[in-house]
Amino acid sequence: MLKTFDLVLIGVMTATAAVTYTIKHRAELKLEEVRRLEAEIKLEKDTIDLLKADWALQSQPNRLERLVKAYNEELKLQPTESTALVHAKELPMLKSEVPVPDVTEAKASAKGATVASAKGATVASAKGAPDTKGAQATAKAQPIPMPAPRGEAEDADQIETGSVEE
């Protein structure tokens, strides 16, 4: 006869076998998914290589020159002039390079504008007509410091030009 301990051991072995089978099945599914993803990646890489080759063919200078000659009447294309080229130092500043305005200076100028507006409003009210629009305009009319363009101010006056030769 089977003892209780033997029945418990048979149950544990059956449960262990079921868990092992489940883990093995999940691992096989994950391996299948990895293989599918690797195939998709290879397909995408092959597509990118094909598109790069197509771009190289489409952008060949001889082909573009033939197209320009064929459609010159419709497109009216003209070569780029060497004076239309810009150097990097002539470009405006990047947003990250813009200097942060001094907060204390801005507050002081705003406070001065408010005091001046208040004096103007007092004089106007003494005459009998309140001047709220003038006070707002005076407060808004404070100059805002603008950042200088990238490069030296002297360099901005002297633009280098040259032709691009192949």
PDB file of C-alpha atoms in Angstrom:
ATOM      1  CA  MET A   1       0.000   0.000   0.000  1.00  0.00           C
ATOM      2  CA  LEU A   2       0.927   3.561  -0.606  1.00  0.00           C
ATOM      3  CA  LYS A   3       1.673   5.635   2.333  1.00  0.00           C
ATOM      4  CA  THR A   4       0.684   9.291   2.680  1.00  0.00           C
ATOM      5  CA  PHE A   5       4.286  10.396   2.301  1.00  0.00           C
ATOM      6  CA  ASP A   6       4.525   8.606  -1.053  1.00  0.00           C
ATOM      7  CA  LEU A   7       1.366  10.323  -2.293  1.00  0.00           C
ATOM      8  CA  VAL A   8       2.746  13.730  -1.291  1.00  0.00           C
ATOM      9  CA  LEU A   9       6.002  13.013  -3.122  1.00  0.00           C
ATOM     10  CA  ILE A  10       4.111  11.965  -6.271  1.00  0.00           C
ATOM     11  CA  GLY A  11       2.080  15.202  -6.099  1.00  0.00           C
ATOM     12  CA  VAL A  12       5.235  17.321  -5.681  1.00  0.00           C
ATOM     13  CA  MET A  13       6.926  15.554  -8.617  1.00  0.00           C
ATOM     14  CA  THR A  14       3.847  16.078 -10.825  1.00  0.00           C
ATOM     15  CA  ALA A  15       3.670  19.793  -9.896  1.00  0.00           C
ATOM     16  CA  THR A  16       7.407  20.185 -10.545  1.00  0.00           C
ATOM     17  CA  ALA A  17       7.063  18.527 -13.946  1.00  0.00           C
ATOM     18  CA  ALA A  18       4.148  20.845 -14.851  1.00  0.00           C
ATOM     19  CA  VAL A  19       6.084  23.964 -13.797  1.00  0.00           C
ATOM     20  CA  THR A  20       9.173  22.797 -15.709  1.00  0.00           C
ATOM     21  CA  TYR A  21       7.107  22.190 -18.843  1.00  0.00           C
ATOM     22  CA  THR A  22       5.477  25.653 -18.552  1.00  0.00           C
ATOM     23  CA  ILE A  23       8.869  27.368 -18.164  1.00  0.00           C
ATOM     24  CA  LYS A  24      10.277  25.439 -21.132  1.00  0.00           C
ATOM     25  CA  HIS A  25       7.279  26.377 -23.278  1.00  0.00           C
ATOM     26  CA  ARG A  26       7.594  30.095 -22.375  1.00  0.00           C
ATOM     27  CA  ALA A  27      11.327  30.018 -23.146  1.00  0.00           C
ATOM     28  CA  GLU A  28      10.624  28.516 -26.566  1.00  0.00           C
ATOM     29  CA  LEU A  29       8.028  31.225 -27.268  1.00  0.00           C
ATOM     30  CA  LYS A  30      10.514  33.957 -26.261  1.00  0.00           C
ATOM     31  CA  LEU A  31      13.214  32.401 -28.458  1.00  0.00           C
ATOM     32  CA  GLU A  32      10.766  32.346 -31.368  1.00  0.00           C
ATOM     33  CA  GLU A  33       9.964  36.042 -30.751  1.00  0.00           C
ATOM     34  CA  VAL A  34      13.687  36.918 -30.644  1.00  0.00           C
ATOM     35  CA  ARG A  35      14.225  35.165 -33.990  1.00  0.00           C
ATOM     36  CA  ARG A  36      11.256  37.039 -35.487  1.00  0.00           C
ATOM     37  CA  LEU A  37      12.610  40.394 -34.240  1.00  0.00           C
ATOM     38  CA  GLU A  38      16.090  39.594 -35.584  1.00  0.00           C
ATOM     39  CA  ALA A  39      14.539  38.837 -38.991  1.00  0.00           C
ATOM     40  CA  GLU A  40      12.647  42.169 -38.902  1.00  0.00           C
ATOM     41  CA  ILE A  41      15.856  44.021 -37.980  1.00  0.00           C
ATOM     42  CA  LYS A  42      17.718  42.370 -40.859  1.00  0.00           C
ATOM     43  CA  LEU A  43      14.894  43.304 -43.235  1.00  0.00           C
ATOM     44  CA  GLU A  44      15.006  46.934 -42.053  1.00  0.00           C
ATOM     45  CA  LYS A  45      18.800  47.081 -42.448  1.00  0.00           C
ATOM     46  CA  ASP A  46      18.515  45.650 -45.948  1.00  0.00           C
ATOM     47  CA  THR A  47      15.811  48.209 -46.768  1.00  0.00           C
ATOM     48  CA  ILE A  48      18.022  51.036 -45.480  1.00  0.00           C
ATOM     49  CA  ASP A  49      20.940  49.806 -47.608  1.00  0.00           C
ATOM     50  CA  LEU A  50      18.657  49.616 -50.646  1.00  0.00           C
ATOM     51  CA  LEU A  51      17.337  53.135 -50.038  1.00  0.00           C
ATOM     52  CA  LYS A  52      20.890  54.484 -49.646  1.00  0.00           C
ATOM     53  CA  ALA A  53      21.874  52.879 -52.956  1.00  0.00           C
ATOM     54  CA  ASP A  54      18.761  54.315 -54.611  1.00  0.00           C
ATOM     55  CA  TRP A  55      19.564  57.775 -53.217  1.00  0.00           C
ATOM     56  CA  ALA A  56      23.103  57.522 -54.577  1.00  0.00           C
ATOM     57  CA  LEU A  57      21.696  56.725 -58.020  1.00  0.00           C
ATOM     58  CA  GLN A  58      19.058  59.453 -57.883  1.00  0.00           C
ATOM     59  CA  SER A  59      21.482  62.173 -56.774  1.00  0.00           C
ATOM     60  CA  GLN A  60      24.234  61.540 -59.333  1.00  0.00           C
ATOM     61  CA  PRO A  61      25.404  64.870 -60.784  1.00  0.00           C
ATOM     62  CA  ASN A  62      25.170  63.651 -64.407  1.00  0.00           C
ATOM     63  CA  ARG A  63      21.550  62.591 -63.930  1.00  0.00           C
ATOM     64  CA  LEU A  64      20.635  65.853 -62.198  1.00  0.00           C
ATOM     65  CA  GLU A  65      22.312  67.878 -64.945  1.00  0.00           C
ATOM     66  CA  ARG A  66      20.277  66.026 -67.602  1.00  0.00           C
ATOM     67  CA  LEU A  67      17.080  66.677 -65.654  1.00  0.00           C
ATOM     68  CA  VAL A  68      17.909  70.358 -65.272  1.00  0.00           C
ATOM     69  CA  LYS A  69      18.493  70.663 -69.021  1.00  0.00           C
ATOM     70  CA  ALA A  70      15.293  68.761 -69.822  1.00  0.00           C
ATOM     71  CA  TYR A  71      13.076  70.812 -67.494  1.00  0.00           C
ATOM     72  CA  ASN A  72      14.900  74.155 -67.624  1.00  0.00           C
ATOM     73  CA  GLU A  73      11.993  75.903 -69.350  1.00  0.00           C
ATOM     74  CA  GLU A  74       9.495  74.842 -66.672  1.00  0.00           C
ATOM     75  CA  LEU A  75      11.679  75.177 -63.575  1.00  0.00           C
ATOM     76  CA  LYS A  76      13.815  78.195 -64.561  1.00  0.00           C
ATOM     77  CA  LEU A  77      16.606  77.070 -62.220  1.00  0.00           C
ATOM     78  CA  GLN A  78      19.718  79.181 -61.761  1.00  0.00           C
ATOM     79  CA  PRO A  79      23.084  78.285 -60.227  1.00  0.00           C
ATOM     80  CA  THR A  80      23.733  79.387 -56.662  1.00  0.00           C
ATOM     81  CA  GLU A  81      25.832  82.528 -56.477  1.00  0.00           C
ATOM     82  CA  SER A  82      28.906  82.499 -54.272  1.00  0.00           C
ATOM     83  CA  THR A  83      27.600  85.579 -52.460  1.00  0.00           C
ATOM     84  CA  ALA A  84      24.547  83.597 -51.309  1.00  0.00           C
ATOM     85  CA  LEU A  85      26.697  81.347 -49.128  1.00  0.00           C
ATOM     86  CA  VAL A  86      26.890  82.117 -45.410  1.00  0.00           C
ATOM     87  CA  HIS A  87      29.604  81.220 -42.921  1.00  0.00           C
ATOM     88  CA  ALA A  88      28.723  79.706 -39.555  1.00  0.00           C
ATOM     89  CA  LYS A  89      29.892  82.792 -37.641  1.00  0.00           C
ATOM     90  CA  GLU A  90      27.328  84.910 -39.540  1.00  0.00           C
ATOM     91  CA  LEU A  91      24.378  82.856 -38.281  1.00  0.00           C
ATOM     92  CA  PRO A  92      22.314  84.106 -35.324  1.00  0.00           C
ATOM     93  CA  MET A  93      22.910  82.744 -31.848  1.00  0.00           C
ATOM     94  CA  LEU A  94      21.483  79.460 -30.707  1.00  0.00           C
ATOM     95  CA  LYS A  95      18.744  79.688 -28.102  1.00  0.00           C
ATOM     96  CA  SER A  96      21.039  78.053 -25.562  1.00  0.00           C
ATOM     97  CA  GLU A  97      23.705  80.748 -26.139  1.00  0.00           C
ATOM     98  CA  VAL A  98      21.413  83.744 -25.526  1.00  0.00           C
ATOM     99  CA  PRO A  99      22.587  85.556 -22.380  1.00  0.00           C
ATOM    100  CA  VAL A 100      20.157  85.640 -19.479  1.00  0.00           C
ATOM    101  CA  PRO A 101      19.111  89.218 -18.641  1.00  0.00           C
ATOM    102  CA  ASP A 102      20.075  90.582 -15.243  1.00  0.00           C
ATOM    103  CA  VAL A 103      16.939  90.415 -13.079  1.00  0.00           C
ATOM    104  CA  THR A 104      17.996  93.142 -10.644  1.00  0.00           C
ATOM    105  CA  GLU A 105      18.682  95.577 -13.485  1.00  0.00           C
ATOM    106  CA  ALA A 106      15.289  94.840 -15.052  1.00  0.00           C
ATOM    107  CA  LYS A 107      13.548  95.350 -11.688  1.00  0.00           C
ATOM    108  CA  ALA A 108      15.359  98.645 -11.099  1.00  0.00           C
ATOM    109  CA  SER A 109      14.434  99.987 -14.542  1.00  0.00           C
ATOM    110  CA  ALA A 110      10.829  98.844 -14.067  1.00  0.00           C
ATOM    111  CA  LYS A 111      10.736 100.494 -10.635  1.00  0.00           C
ATOM    112  CA  GLY A 112      12.113 103.717 -12.122  1.00  0.00           C
ATOM    113  CA  ALA A 113       9.461 103.590 -14.839  1.00  0.00           C
ATOM    114  CA  THR A 114       6.746 103.060 -12.229  1.00  0.00           C
ATOM    115  CA  VAL A 115       7.975 106.045 -10.188  1.00  0.00           C
ATOM    116  CA  ALA A 116       8.102 108.203 -13.317  1.00  0.00           C
ATOM    117  CA  SER A 117       4.630 107.012 -14.308  1.00  0.00           C
ATOM    118  CA  ALA A 118       3.300 107.750 -10.848  1.00  0.00           C
ATOM    119  CA  LYS A 119       4.733 111.296 -11.008  1.00  0.00           C
ATOM    120  CA  GLY A 120       3.165 111.762 -14.447  1.00  0.00           C
ATOM    121  CA  ALA A 121      -0.157 110.456 -13.187  1.00  0.00           C
ATOM    122  CA  THR A 122       0.017 112.781 -10.169  1.00  0.00           C
ATOM    123  CA  VAL A 123       0.671 115.792 -12.385  1.00  0.00           C
ATOM    124  CA  ALA A 124      -2.109 114.705 -14.772  1.00  0.00           C
ATOM    125  CA  SER A 125      -4.565 114.116 -11.928  1.00  0.00           C
ATOM    126  CA  ALA A 126      -3.672 117.498 -10.527  1.00  0.00           C
ATOM    127  CA  LYS A 127      -4.787 118.922 -13.852  1.00  0.00           C
ATOM    128  CA  GLY A 128      -8.045 117.002 -13.508  1.00  0.00           C
ATOM    129  CA  ALA A 129      -7.581 114.134 -16.000  1.00  0.00           C
ATOM    130  CA  PRO A 130      -6.184 110.755 -14.944  1.00  0.00           C
ATOM    131  CA  ASP A 131      -3.512 109.436 -17.344  1.00  0.00           C
ATOM    132  CA  THR A 132      -3.542 105.653 -16.949  1.00  0.00           C
ATOM    133  CA  LYS A 133      -2.725 104.956 -20.574  1.00  0.00           C
ATOM    134  CA  GLY A 134       0.358 107.157 -20.391  1.00  0.00           C
ATOM    135  CA  ALA A 135       1.536 105.360 -17.260  1.00  0.00           C
ATOM    136  CA  GLN A 136       1.127 101.973 -18.959  1.00  0.00           C
ATOM    137  CA  ALA A 137       2.870 103.162 -22.102  1.00  0.00           C
ATOM    138  CA  THR A 138       5.785 104.535 -20.062  1.00  0.00           C
ATOM    139  CA  ALA A 139       6.147 101.240 -18.213  1.00  0.00           C
ATOM    140  CA  LYS A 140       6.035  99.273 -21.463  1.00  0.00           C
ATOM    141  CA  ALA A 141       8.431 101.570 -23.337  1.00  0.00           C
ATOM    142  CA  GLN A 142      11.523 100.404 -21.437  1.00  0.00           C
ATOM    143  CA  PRO A 143      14.205  99.128 -23.827  1.00  0.00           C
ATOM    144  CA  ILE A 144      14.906  95.407 -23.775  1.00  0.00           C
ATOM    145  CA  PRO A 145      18.562  94.471 -24.271  1.00  0.00           C
ATOM    146  CA  MET A 146      18.960  92.371 -27.431  1.00  0.00           C
ATOM    147  CA  PRO A 147      21.739  89.780 -27.709  1.00  0.00           C
ATOM    148  CA  ALA A 148      24.506  90.520 -30.176  1.00  0.00           C
ATOM    149  CA  PRO A 149      24.838  88.165 -33.144  1.00  0.00           C
ATOM    150  CA  ARG A 150      27.440  85.441 -32.999  1.00  0.00           C
ATOM    151  CA  GLY A 151      30.934  86.553 -33.964  1.00  0.00           C
ATOM    152  CA  GLU A 152      32.657  89.910 -33.746  1.00  0.00           C
ATOM    153  CA  ALA A 153      30.865  93.112 -34.743  1.00  0.00           C
ATOM    154  CA  GLU A 154      33.784  93.908 -37.048  1.00  0.00           C
ATOM    155  CA  ASP A 155      33.437  90.535 -38.773  1.00  0.00           C
ATOM    156  CA  ALA A 156      29.786  91.274 -39.573  1.00  0.00           C
ATOM    157  CA  ASP A 157      30.862  94.190 -41.780  1.00  0.00           C
ATOM    158  CA  GLN A 158      33.367  92.075 -43.675  1.00  0.00           C
ATOM    159  CA  ILE A 159      31.621  89.205 -45.424  1.00  0.00           C
ATOM    160  CA  GLU A 160      33.922  86.676 -46.977  1.00  0.00           C
ATOM    161  CA  THR A 161      32.828  85.499 -50.395  1.00  0.00           C
ATOM    162  CA  GLY A 162      34.303  82.856 -52.582  1.00  0.00           C
ATOM    163  CA  SER A 163      33.296  80.297 -55.129  1.00  0.00           C
ATOM    164  CA  VAL A 164      32.864  76.618 -54.466  1.00  0.00           C
ATOM    165  CA  GLU A 165      34.955  74.542 -56.842  1.00  0.00           C
ATOM    166  CA  GLU A 166      34.653  70.822 -57.352  1.00  0.00           C
TER     167      GLU A 166
END
